[in-house]
């Protein structure tokens, strides 16, 4: 790496002169300027953005910390952050904590393991002088991530921050589930089974509240036998689908498309068909939803929008003229109609 | 950001003393050491890794440049790179060119657009003094990425580098396709249709060579009517499947799982079933493969392995004792058997 000093030595001028030329301050002769610029070209000097940042106090760089980029939701949120930052003239740089790759699900409740990975990452980003940080969670929960005295502007994307100075951007699970159930009701379904994710999970609980609201709005009595829980995966949902199909439900709402996969398998084995013998609705709009036969009606997670909104909130903190920054933004999902729900 | 100087001033010692203490060189009294460490704790000084790197000439940081992290293959390759780097004591930092998000497919042949994004990214990574760079392509092709006089150790993952000093890590398309076709033959299929991706694409051409090899090995005559091309997507493959099902093929090999989705749709419409009336094989092992009913037999891309091997090659360049680094590594795919192929 060629330094400013070496350029200066080569051209027999002072480093300050080189710096002035590179920063467009023309206090030198045209001849010197040309000589320096040619040397810069020849030797390949690159301005040190970070050192520039140290001088200006701003690097115009945003750090993104992903809990795990192999979670299906993460790349699109990160893309949403990056596109917005770029529009606004900021560079981005990403760190990956590799939480799921490292420890599967076992770290949620292990603060010390978690911080053994997170804390050096925060320090590293501070050390390269990013102007702000967006943390992209792998799934929604309350996260103790940024210490109380954290000085840098920060935003929590796709989960809830326990630091009141760090705003959160999350999906509106309750409203979105309510919308899906209301759609099923509009298609004539009144006995609607549910396969939820893990019972103590925020997404599960909020979506169940949405289900309850839609039932209430339509004056449908809540039947506890219609509500089952699986673990967000196909296999568990397959078992729960078997149980639900022994009741009199005409529709099954799955809180994840992956779980709808288990329902489709179960229907196939029983010689039944989604969208014809039983209505199936999903949640997430993962790639798989489009590939089910028939295609799965579902709620698309607003991942890009979460990324955009997180970037907006961060830049508002950084550039804002003291306007108030909301402590939480909830973004609704998008309803995607395919062919897995029939009109009774 | 508190500096070393400020810590020194607060403790009434020299910056060198503070630095010595933080670097574990105990040339000072225990009392001074304790005072400094407490002050560091109180004021929150963070060592500047980059500045340390400037002094040591090494930051122990690897830069990863992804063409687009929303491509399905990219996050797992990146995870493979990061896990291996971490094992070997290196930090990683990721940049995302956002090529597909920006321009869809239109930039492959537009060198100047491409370099308008790539070149500043390379400079930025040089500027923060990464020790080496791994470039993660979104799909295989020959890429003019690193200039001929590029000084830093570098590796191209998932595509071919045109710079002979930059080794490439790619999948072995030919061998993997040959393996799948041989499996179909072993199940009694001799009239095997193919739906390829874009005709001029490296993956398509290599996999077709593998198909030809397997036919030849089994003394099956090549029938051009059995070979069709789509565009890697479901809709195109649906049309080609219709055409193929009018021939006498008993099996269809799709060069992408997404295209197998089109075949499943077509079969469903005709009242036929994969794995019973016609054998269907895929390629990629995307998430969707597991969710088809019946599950799709396919070749899994060795994405994590590509990441691991890329990191190994880079570290060998950086740390190696002059051993030769191969200019290309080809990694075979993994055969995944599900239920979409029947025994004749």
CSV table of N, CA and C in Angstrom, one decimal, chain A residues 120-179:
chain,number,residue,atom,x,y,z
A,120,UNK,N,-17.1,-8.2,20.7
A,120,UNK,CA,-15.9,-7.9,19.9
A,120,UNK,C,-16.3,-7.3,18.5
A,121,UNK,N,-17.5,-7.7,18.0
A,121,UNK,CA,-18.0,-7.2,16.8
A,121,UNK,C,-18.4,-5.7,16.9
A,122,UNK,N,-19.0,-5.4,18.0
A,122,UNK,CA,-19.4,-4.0,18.2
A,122,UNK,C,-18.1,-3.2,18.3
A,123,UNK,N,-17.1,-3.7,19.0
A,123,UNK,CA,-15.8,-3.0,19.1
A,123,UNK,C,-15.1,-2.8,17.8
A,124,UNK,N,-15.2,-3.9,17.0
A,124,UNK,CA,-14.5,-3.8,15.7
A,124,UNK,C,-15.1,-2.7,14.8
A,125,UNK,N,-16.5,-2.6,14.9
A,125,UNK,CA,-17.1,-1.6,14.1
A,125,UNK,C,-16.9,-0.2,14.6
A,126,UNK,N,-16.8,-0.1,15.9
A,126,UNK,CA,-16.4,1.2,16.5
A,126,UNK,C,-15.0,1.5,16.1
A,127,UNK,N,-14.2,0.5,16.0
A,127,UNK,CA,-12.8,0.7,15.7
A,127,UNK,C,-12.6,1.2,14.3
A,128,UNK,N,-13.4,0.7,13.4
A,128,UNK,CA,-13.2,1.2,12.0
A,128,UNK,C,-14.1,2.4,11.8
A,129,UNK,N,-14.6,3.0,12.9
A,129,UNK,CA,-15.3,4.3,12.9
A,129,UNK,C,-16.5,4.3,12.0
A,130,UNK,N,-17.4,3.3,12.0
A,130,UNK,CA,-18.7,3.5,11.3
A,130,UNK,C,-19.5,4.6,12.0
A,131,UNK,N,-20.4,5.2,11.3
A,131,UNK,CA,-21.1,6.3,11.9
A,131,UNK,C,-22.4,5.8,12.6
A,132,UNK,N,-22.8,4.6,12.3
A,132,UNK,CA,-24.0,4.1,12.9
A,132,UNK,C,-24.1,2.6,12.7
A,133,UNK,N,-25.0,1.9,13.4
A,133,UNK,CA,-25.1,0.4,13.3
A,133,UNK,C,-26.5,0.0,13.2
A,134,UNK,N,-26.8,-0.9,12.3
A,134,UNK,CA,-28.1,-1.6,12.2
A,134,UNK,C,-27.9,-3.1,12.5
A,135,UNK,N,-28.7,-3.5,13.5
A,135,UNK,CA,-28.6,-4.9,13.9
A,135,UNK,C,-29.7,-5.7,13.3
A,136,UNK,N,-29.4,-6.8,12.5
A,136,UNK,CA,-30.5,-7.5,11.8
A,136,UNK,C,-30.7,-8.9,12.5
A,137,UNK,N,-31.8,-9.0,13.3
A,137,UNK,CA,-32.0,-10.2,14.0
A,137,UNK,C,-32.5,-11.3,13.1
A,138,UNK,N,-32.3,-12.6,13.5
A,138,UNK,CA,-32.8,-13.7,12.8
A,138,UNK,C,-34.2,-14.1,13.0
A,139,UNK,N,-34.7,-13.7,14.2
A,139,UNK,CA,-36.1,-13.8,14.5
A,139,UNK,C,-36.5,-12.9,15.7
A,140,UNK,N,-37.8,-12.6,15.7
A,140,UNK,CA,-38.2,-11.6,16.7
A,140,UNK,C,-38.2,-12.0,18.1
A,141,UNK,N,-37.6,-11.2,19.0
A,141,UNK,CA,-37.6,-11.4,20.4
A,141,UNK,C,-37.1,-10.1,21.0
A,142,UNK,N,-37.1,-10.0,22.3
A,142,UNK,CA,-36.5,-8.8,23.0
A,142,UNK,C,-35.0,-9.1,23.1
A,143,UNK,N,-34.2,-8.3,22.6
A,143,UNK,CA,-32.7,-8.5,22.6
A,143,UNK,C,-32.0,-7.5,23.4
A,144,UNK,N,-31.1,-8.0,24.3
A,144,UNK,CA,-30.2,-7.1,25.0
A,144,UNK,C,-28.9,-7.1,24.2
A,145,UNK,N,-28.8,-6.1,23.4
A,145,UNK,CA,-27.7,-6.1,22.4
A,145,UNK,C,-26.8,-4.9,22.6
A,146,UNK,N,-27.4,-3.7,22.6
A,146,UNK,CA,-26.6,-2.5,22.7
A,146,UNK,C,-26.6,-2.1,24.2
A,147,UNK,N,-25.4,-1.9,24.8
A,147,UNK,CA,-25.3,-1.5,26.2
A,147,UNK,C,-26.0,-0.2,26.4
A,148,UNK,N,-26.5,0.0,27.7
A,148,UNK,CA,-27.2,1.2,28.0
A,148,UNK,C,-26.5,2.5,27.6
A,149,UNK,N,-25.2,2.5,27.8
A,149,UNK,CA,-24.4,3.7,27.5
A,149,UNK,C,-23.8,3.7,26.1
A,150,UNK,N,-24.5,2.9,25.2
A,150,UNK,CA,-23.9,2.9,23.8
A,150,UNK,C,-24.1,4.2,23.2
A,151,UNK,N,-23.0,4.7,22.6
A,151,UNK,CA,-22.9,6.1,22.2
A,151,UNK,C,-23.4,6.3,20.7
A,152,UNK,N,-23.2,5.3,19.9
A,152,UNK,CA,-23.4,5.5,18.5
A,152,UNK,C,-24.9,5.3,18.1
A,153,UNK,N,-25.4,6.0,17.1
A,153,UNK,CA,-26.7,5.8,16.6
A,153,UNK,C,-26.9,4.4,16.2
A,154,UNK,N,-28.0,3.8,16.5
A,154,UNK,CA,-28.2,2.3,16.2
A,154,UNK,C,-29.7,2.1,16.0
A,155,UNK,N,-30.0,1.0,15.3
A,155,UNK,CA,-31.4,0.6,15.1
A,155,UNK,C,-31.4,-1.0,15.1
A,156,UNK,N,-32.5,-1.5,15.7
A,156,UNK,CA,-32.7,-3.0,15.7
A,156,UNK,C,-33.7,-3.3,14.7
A,157,UNK,N,-33.3,-4.2,13.7
A,157,UNK,CA,-34.3,-4.6,12.7
A,157,UNK,C,-34.7,-6.0,12.9
A,158,UNK,N,-36.1,-6.2,12.8
A,158,UNK,CA,-36.7,-7.6,12.9
A,158,UNK,C,-36.7,-8.2,14.3
A,159,UNK,N,-36.5,-7.3,15.3
A,159,UNK,CA,-36.7,-7.8,16.7
A,159,UNK,C,-36.8,-6.5,17.6
A,160,UNK,N,-37.0,-6.7,18.9
A,160,UNK,CA,-37.2,-5.6,19.8
A,160,UNK,C,-35.9,-5.3,20.6
A,161,UNK,N,-35.6,-4.1,20.6
A,161,UNK,CA,-34.4,-3.7,21.4
A,161,UNK,C,-34.8,-3.3,22.8
A,162,UNK,N,-34.0,-3.8,23.8
A,162,UNK,CA,-34.3,-3.4,25.2
A,162,UNK,C,-33.7,-2.1,25.6
A,163,UNK,N,-33.0,-1.5,24.7
A,163,UNK,CA,-32.4,-0.2,25.0
A,163,UNK,C,-33.3,0.9,24.4
A,164,UNK,N,-33.9,1.7,25.3
A,164,UNK,CA,-34.9,2.6,24.8
A,164,UNK,C,-34.4,3.7,23.8
A,165,UNK,N,-33.0,3.8,23.8
A,165,UNK,CA,-32.5,4.8,22.8
A,165,UNK,C,-32.3,4.2,21.4
A,166,UNK,N,-32.5,2.8,21.3
A,166,UNK,CA,-32.3,2.2,20.0
A,166,UNK,C,-33.7,1.7,19.5
A,167,UNK,N,-34.2,2.4,18.5
A,167,UNK,CA,-35.5,2.1,18.0
A,167,UNK,C,-35.6,0.7,17.3
A,168,UNK,N,-36.8,0.1,17.2
A,168,UNK,CA,-36.9,-1.2,16.6
A,168,UNK,C,-37.8,-1.1,15.4
A,169,UNK,N,-37.6,-2.0,14.4
A,169,UNK,CA,-38.4,-2.1,13.2
A,169,UNK,C,-38.9,-3.5,13.1
A,170,UNK,N,-40.2,-3.8,13.3
A,170,UNK,CA,-40.6,-5.2,13.3
A,170,UNK,C,-41.9,-5.3,12.4
A,171,UNK,N,-42.3,-6.6,12.2
A,171,UNK,CA,-43.5,-6.8,11.4
A,171,UNK,C,-44.7,-6.7,12.3
A,172,UNK,N,-45.8,-6.4,11.7
A,172,UNK,CA,-47.1,-6.3,12.5
A,172,UNK,C,-47.7,-7.7,12.3
A,173,UNK,N,-47.3,-8.6,13.3
A,173,UNK,CA,-47.8,-10.0,13.2
A,173,UNK,C,-49.3,-10.1,13.4
A,174,UNK,N,-49.8,-9.3,14.4
A,174,UNK,CA,-51.2,-9.4,14.8
A,174,UNK,C,-52.1,-9.0,13.7
A,175,UNK,N,-51.9,-7.8,13.1
A,175,UNK,CA,-52.7,-7.3,12.1
A,175,UNK,C,-52.7,-8.2,10.8
A,176,UNK,N,-51.5,-8.8,10.6
A,176,UNK,CA,-51.3,-9.6,9.3
A,176,UNK,C,-52.0,-10.9,9.5
A,177,UNK,N,-52.0,-11.5,10.7
A,177,UNK,CA,-52.7,-12.8,10.9
A,177,UNK,C,-54.2,-12.5,10.8
A,178,UNK,N,-54.6,-11.4,11.4
A,178,UNK,CA,-56.0,-11.0,11.4
A,178,UNK,C,-56.5,-10.9,10.0
A,179,UNK,N,-55.7,-10.3,9.1
A,179,UNK,CA,-56.1,-10.1,7.7
A,179,UNK,C,-56.2,-11.4,7.0
